[in-house]
Tab-separated table of C-alpha atoms in Angstrom:
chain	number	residue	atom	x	y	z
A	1	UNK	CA	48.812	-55.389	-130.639
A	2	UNK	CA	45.483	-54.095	-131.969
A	3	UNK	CA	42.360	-55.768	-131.050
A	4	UNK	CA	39.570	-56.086	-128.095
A	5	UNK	CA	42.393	-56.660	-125.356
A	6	UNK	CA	44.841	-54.833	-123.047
A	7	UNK	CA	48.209	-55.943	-122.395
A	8	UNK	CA	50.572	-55.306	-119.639
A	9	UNK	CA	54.381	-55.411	-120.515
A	10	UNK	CA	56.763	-56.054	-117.910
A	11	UNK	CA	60.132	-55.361	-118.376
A	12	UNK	CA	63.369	-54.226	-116.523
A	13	UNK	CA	63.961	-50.493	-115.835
A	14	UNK	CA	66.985	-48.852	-117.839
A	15	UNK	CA	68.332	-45.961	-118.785
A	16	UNK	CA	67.557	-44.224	-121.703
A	17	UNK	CA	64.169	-45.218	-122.753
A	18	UNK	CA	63.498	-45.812	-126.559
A	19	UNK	CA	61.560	-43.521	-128.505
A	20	UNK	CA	59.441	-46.174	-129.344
A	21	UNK	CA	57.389	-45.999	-126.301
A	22	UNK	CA	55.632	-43.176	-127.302
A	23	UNK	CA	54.207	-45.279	-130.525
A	24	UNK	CA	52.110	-48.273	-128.514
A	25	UNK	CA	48.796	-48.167	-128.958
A	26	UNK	CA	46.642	-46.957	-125.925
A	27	UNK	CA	45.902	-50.775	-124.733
A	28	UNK	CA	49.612	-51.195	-124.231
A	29	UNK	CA	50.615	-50.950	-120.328
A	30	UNK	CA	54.585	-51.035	-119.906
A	31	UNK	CA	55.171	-51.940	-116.436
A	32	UNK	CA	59.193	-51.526	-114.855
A	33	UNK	CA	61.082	-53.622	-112.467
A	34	UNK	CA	64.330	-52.476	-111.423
A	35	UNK	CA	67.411	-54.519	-112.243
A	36	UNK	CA	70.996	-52.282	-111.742
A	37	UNK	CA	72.942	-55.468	-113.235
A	38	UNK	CA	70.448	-55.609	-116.210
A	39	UNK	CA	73.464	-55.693	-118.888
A	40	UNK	CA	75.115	-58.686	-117.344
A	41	UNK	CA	76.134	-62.088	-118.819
A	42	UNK	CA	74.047	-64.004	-116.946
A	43	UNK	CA	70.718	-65.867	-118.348
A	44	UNK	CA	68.928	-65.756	-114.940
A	45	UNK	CA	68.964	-61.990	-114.916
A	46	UNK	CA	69.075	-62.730	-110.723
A	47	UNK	CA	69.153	-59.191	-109.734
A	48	UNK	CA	66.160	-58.684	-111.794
A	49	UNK	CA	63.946	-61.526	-110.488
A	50	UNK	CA	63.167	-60.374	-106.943
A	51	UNK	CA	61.360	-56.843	-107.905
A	52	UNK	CA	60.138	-58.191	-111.473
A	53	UNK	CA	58.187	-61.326	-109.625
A	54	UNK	CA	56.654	-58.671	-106.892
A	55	UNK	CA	55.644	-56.748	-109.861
A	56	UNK	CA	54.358	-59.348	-111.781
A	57	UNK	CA	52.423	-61.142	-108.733
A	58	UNK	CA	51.063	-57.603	-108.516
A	59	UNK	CA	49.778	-57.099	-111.740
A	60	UNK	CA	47.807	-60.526	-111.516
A	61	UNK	CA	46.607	-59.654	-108.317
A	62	UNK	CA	45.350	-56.169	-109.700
A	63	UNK	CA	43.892	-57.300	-113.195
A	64	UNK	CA	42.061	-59.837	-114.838
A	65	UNK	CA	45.125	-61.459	-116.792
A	66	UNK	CA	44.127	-64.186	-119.603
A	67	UNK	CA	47.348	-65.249	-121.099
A	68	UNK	CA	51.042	-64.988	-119.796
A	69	UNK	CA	53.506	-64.817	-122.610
A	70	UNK	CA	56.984	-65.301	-121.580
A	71	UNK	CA	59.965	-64.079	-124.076
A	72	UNK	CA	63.608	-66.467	-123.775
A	73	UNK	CA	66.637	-64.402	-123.777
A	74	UNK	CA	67.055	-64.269	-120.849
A	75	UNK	CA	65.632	-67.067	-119.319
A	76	UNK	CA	64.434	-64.909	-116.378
A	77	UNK	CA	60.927	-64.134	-117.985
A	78	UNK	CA	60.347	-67.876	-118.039
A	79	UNK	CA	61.153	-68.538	-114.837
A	80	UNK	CA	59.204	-65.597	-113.935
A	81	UNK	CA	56.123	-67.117	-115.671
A	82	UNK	CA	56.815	-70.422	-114.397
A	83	UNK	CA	56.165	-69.361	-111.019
A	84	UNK	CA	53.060	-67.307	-111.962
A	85	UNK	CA	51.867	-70.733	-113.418
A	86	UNK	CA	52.311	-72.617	-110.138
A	87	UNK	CA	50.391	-70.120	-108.253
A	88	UNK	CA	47.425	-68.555	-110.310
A	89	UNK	CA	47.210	-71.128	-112.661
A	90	UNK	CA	46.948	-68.899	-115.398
A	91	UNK	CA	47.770	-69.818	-119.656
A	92	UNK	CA	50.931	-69.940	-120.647
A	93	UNK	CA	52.730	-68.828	-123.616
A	94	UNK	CA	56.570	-69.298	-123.496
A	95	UNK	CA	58.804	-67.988	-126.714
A	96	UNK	CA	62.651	-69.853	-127.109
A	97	UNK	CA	63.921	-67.191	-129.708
A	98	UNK	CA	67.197	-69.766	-129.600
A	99	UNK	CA	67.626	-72.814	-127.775
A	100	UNK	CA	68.546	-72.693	-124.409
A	101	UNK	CA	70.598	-76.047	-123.430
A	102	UNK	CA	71.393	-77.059	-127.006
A	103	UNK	CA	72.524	-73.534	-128.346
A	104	UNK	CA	75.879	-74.044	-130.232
A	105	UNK	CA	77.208	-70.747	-129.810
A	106	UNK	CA	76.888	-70.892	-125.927
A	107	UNK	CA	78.771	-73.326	-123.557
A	108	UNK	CA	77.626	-77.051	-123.061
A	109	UNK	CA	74.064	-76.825	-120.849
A	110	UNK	CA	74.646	-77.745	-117.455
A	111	UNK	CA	72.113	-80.257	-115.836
A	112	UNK	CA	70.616	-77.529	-113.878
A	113	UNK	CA	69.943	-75.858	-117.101
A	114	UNK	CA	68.548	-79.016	-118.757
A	115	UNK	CA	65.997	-79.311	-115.830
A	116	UNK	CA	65.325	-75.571	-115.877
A	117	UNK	CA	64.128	-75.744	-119.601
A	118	UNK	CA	62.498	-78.615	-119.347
A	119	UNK	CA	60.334	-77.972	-116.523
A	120	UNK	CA	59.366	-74.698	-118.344
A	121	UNK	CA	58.682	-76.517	-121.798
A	122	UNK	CA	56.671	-79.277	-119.578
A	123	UNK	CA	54.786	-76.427	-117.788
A	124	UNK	CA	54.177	-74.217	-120.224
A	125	UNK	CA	50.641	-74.997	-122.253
A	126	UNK	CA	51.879	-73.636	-126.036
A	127	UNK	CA	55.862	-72.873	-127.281
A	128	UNK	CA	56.448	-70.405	-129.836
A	129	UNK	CA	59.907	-70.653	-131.810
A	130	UNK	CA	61.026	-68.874	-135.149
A	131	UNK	CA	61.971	-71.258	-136.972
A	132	UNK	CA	61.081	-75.288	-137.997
A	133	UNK	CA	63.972	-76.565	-136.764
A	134	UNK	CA	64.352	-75.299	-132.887
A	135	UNK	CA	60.474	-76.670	-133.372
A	136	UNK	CA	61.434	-80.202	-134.116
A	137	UNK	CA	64.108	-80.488	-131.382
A	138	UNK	CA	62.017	-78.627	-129.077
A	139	UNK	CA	59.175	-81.761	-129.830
A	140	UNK	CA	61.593	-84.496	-130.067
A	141	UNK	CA	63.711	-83.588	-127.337
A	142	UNK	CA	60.858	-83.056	-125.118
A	143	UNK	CA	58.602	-85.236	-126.584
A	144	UNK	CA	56.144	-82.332	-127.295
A	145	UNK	CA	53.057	-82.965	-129.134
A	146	UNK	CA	53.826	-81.203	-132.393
A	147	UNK	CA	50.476	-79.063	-131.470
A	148	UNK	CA	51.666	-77.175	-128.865
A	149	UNK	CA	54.948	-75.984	-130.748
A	150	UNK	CA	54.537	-72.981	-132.952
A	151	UNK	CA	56.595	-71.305	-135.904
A	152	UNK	CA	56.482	-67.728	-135.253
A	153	UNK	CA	59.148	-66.898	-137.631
A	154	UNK	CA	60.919	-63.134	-137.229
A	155	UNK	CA	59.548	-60.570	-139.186
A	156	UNK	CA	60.311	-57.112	-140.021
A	157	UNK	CA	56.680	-54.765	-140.482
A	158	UNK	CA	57.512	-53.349	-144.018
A	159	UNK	CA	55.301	-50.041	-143.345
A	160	UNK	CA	57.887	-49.382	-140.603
A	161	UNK	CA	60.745	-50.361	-143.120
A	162	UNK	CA	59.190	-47.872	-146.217
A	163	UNK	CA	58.908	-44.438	-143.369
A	164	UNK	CA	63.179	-44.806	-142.635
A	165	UNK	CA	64.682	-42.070	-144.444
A	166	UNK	CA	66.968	-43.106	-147.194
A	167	UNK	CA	70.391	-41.295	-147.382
A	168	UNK	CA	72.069	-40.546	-150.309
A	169	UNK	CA	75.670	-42.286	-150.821
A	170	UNK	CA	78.659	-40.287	-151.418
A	171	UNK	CA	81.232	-42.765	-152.272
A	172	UNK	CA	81.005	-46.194	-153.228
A	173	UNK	CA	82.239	-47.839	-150.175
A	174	UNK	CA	80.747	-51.197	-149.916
A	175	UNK	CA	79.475	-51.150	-145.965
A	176	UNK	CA	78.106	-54.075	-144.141
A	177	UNK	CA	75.983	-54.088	-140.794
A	178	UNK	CA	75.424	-56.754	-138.470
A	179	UNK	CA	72.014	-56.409	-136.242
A	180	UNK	CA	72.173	-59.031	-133.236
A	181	UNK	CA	74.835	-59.738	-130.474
A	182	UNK	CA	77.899	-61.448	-131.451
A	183	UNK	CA	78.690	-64.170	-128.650
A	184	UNK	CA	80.158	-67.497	-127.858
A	185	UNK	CA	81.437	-68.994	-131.233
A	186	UNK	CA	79.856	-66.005	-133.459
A	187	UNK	CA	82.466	-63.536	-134.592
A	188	UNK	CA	83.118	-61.445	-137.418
A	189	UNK	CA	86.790	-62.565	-138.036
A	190	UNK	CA	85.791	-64.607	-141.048
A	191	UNK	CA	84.475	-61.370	-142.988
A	192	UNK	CA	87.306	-59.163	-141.735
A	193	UNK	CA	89.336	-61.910	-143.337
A	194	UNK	CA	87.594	-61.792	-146.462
């Protein structure tokens, strides 16, 4: 997030904002649309799109915006960017951190979903995607010139890694954690069975 540029985040308001906040660099803008129902289910995040497209339709109108980079779950950032597309005309960046459609742990994609995505990966000018292979079926599915889909695999920034204290065990209890949301097909039942 360094660099000669400013960016404006928008994101849903919540409670209990992370501590984090305080660490973005002074060209970081966070900007809040309200969404009550934030923590539902759905992938449309409907509640949220009314006051988050005002906001965003704002922030274009108020600034001179280069480059609209989308994030996918939920889905409502895309459309969100979609729509900002259509009317200002302005780049696109849209990320699929998982499939959308074609996502094995979620239920079978519904035709409205199908068209959804693919108007967004049709609409959009570049795809990012962490890994190779949601690349590939993003490209042949859509048939996507390989140039406009990007790796951007996960990372973790070690120097944030290295300044996390380090506590001393007590025992030797062998302890597992899980970082990520458990949904659809993914549970833990075949460790517990272990």
């Amino acid at each position: 997030l360094s660099g000669n540029h400013d960016i404006i985040v928008l994101t849903c308001k919540y409670p209990g904002e992370s501590a984090l906040l305080d660490e973005l660099p002074d060209n970081v803008e966070v900007r809040r649309a309200w969404d009550q129902n934030y923590y539902t289910s759905s992938d449309y995040k409907p509640a949220w799109l009314p006051s988050a497209v005002v906001e965003a339709m704002r922030i274009l109108a108020r600034n001179e915006i280069d480059l609209v980079y989308s994030y996918y779950s939920p889905m409502a950032p895309h459309l969100i960017a979609l729509l900002l597309k259509r009317l200002y005309g302005v780049p696109w960046i849209a990320h699929f951190s998982d499939a959308w459609v074609d996502n094995p742990y979620k239920p079978d994609g519904w035709r409205t979903s199908r068209a959804i995505e693919r108007t967004i990966v049709r609409h959009a000018d570049q795809l990012t995607v962490p890994t190779k292979r949601l690349a590939t079926m993003f490209c042949d599915q859509y048939q996507l010139p390989t140039v406009d889909c990007h790796v951007v695999p996960n990372f973790v920034e070690p120097d944030e890694i290295s300044r996390l204290p380090v506590r001393e065990r007590t025992d030797d209890t062998l302890r597992f954690t899980y970082i990520g949301n458990l949904y659809g097909l993914r549970t833990p039942d075949a460790l517990f069975a272990a």
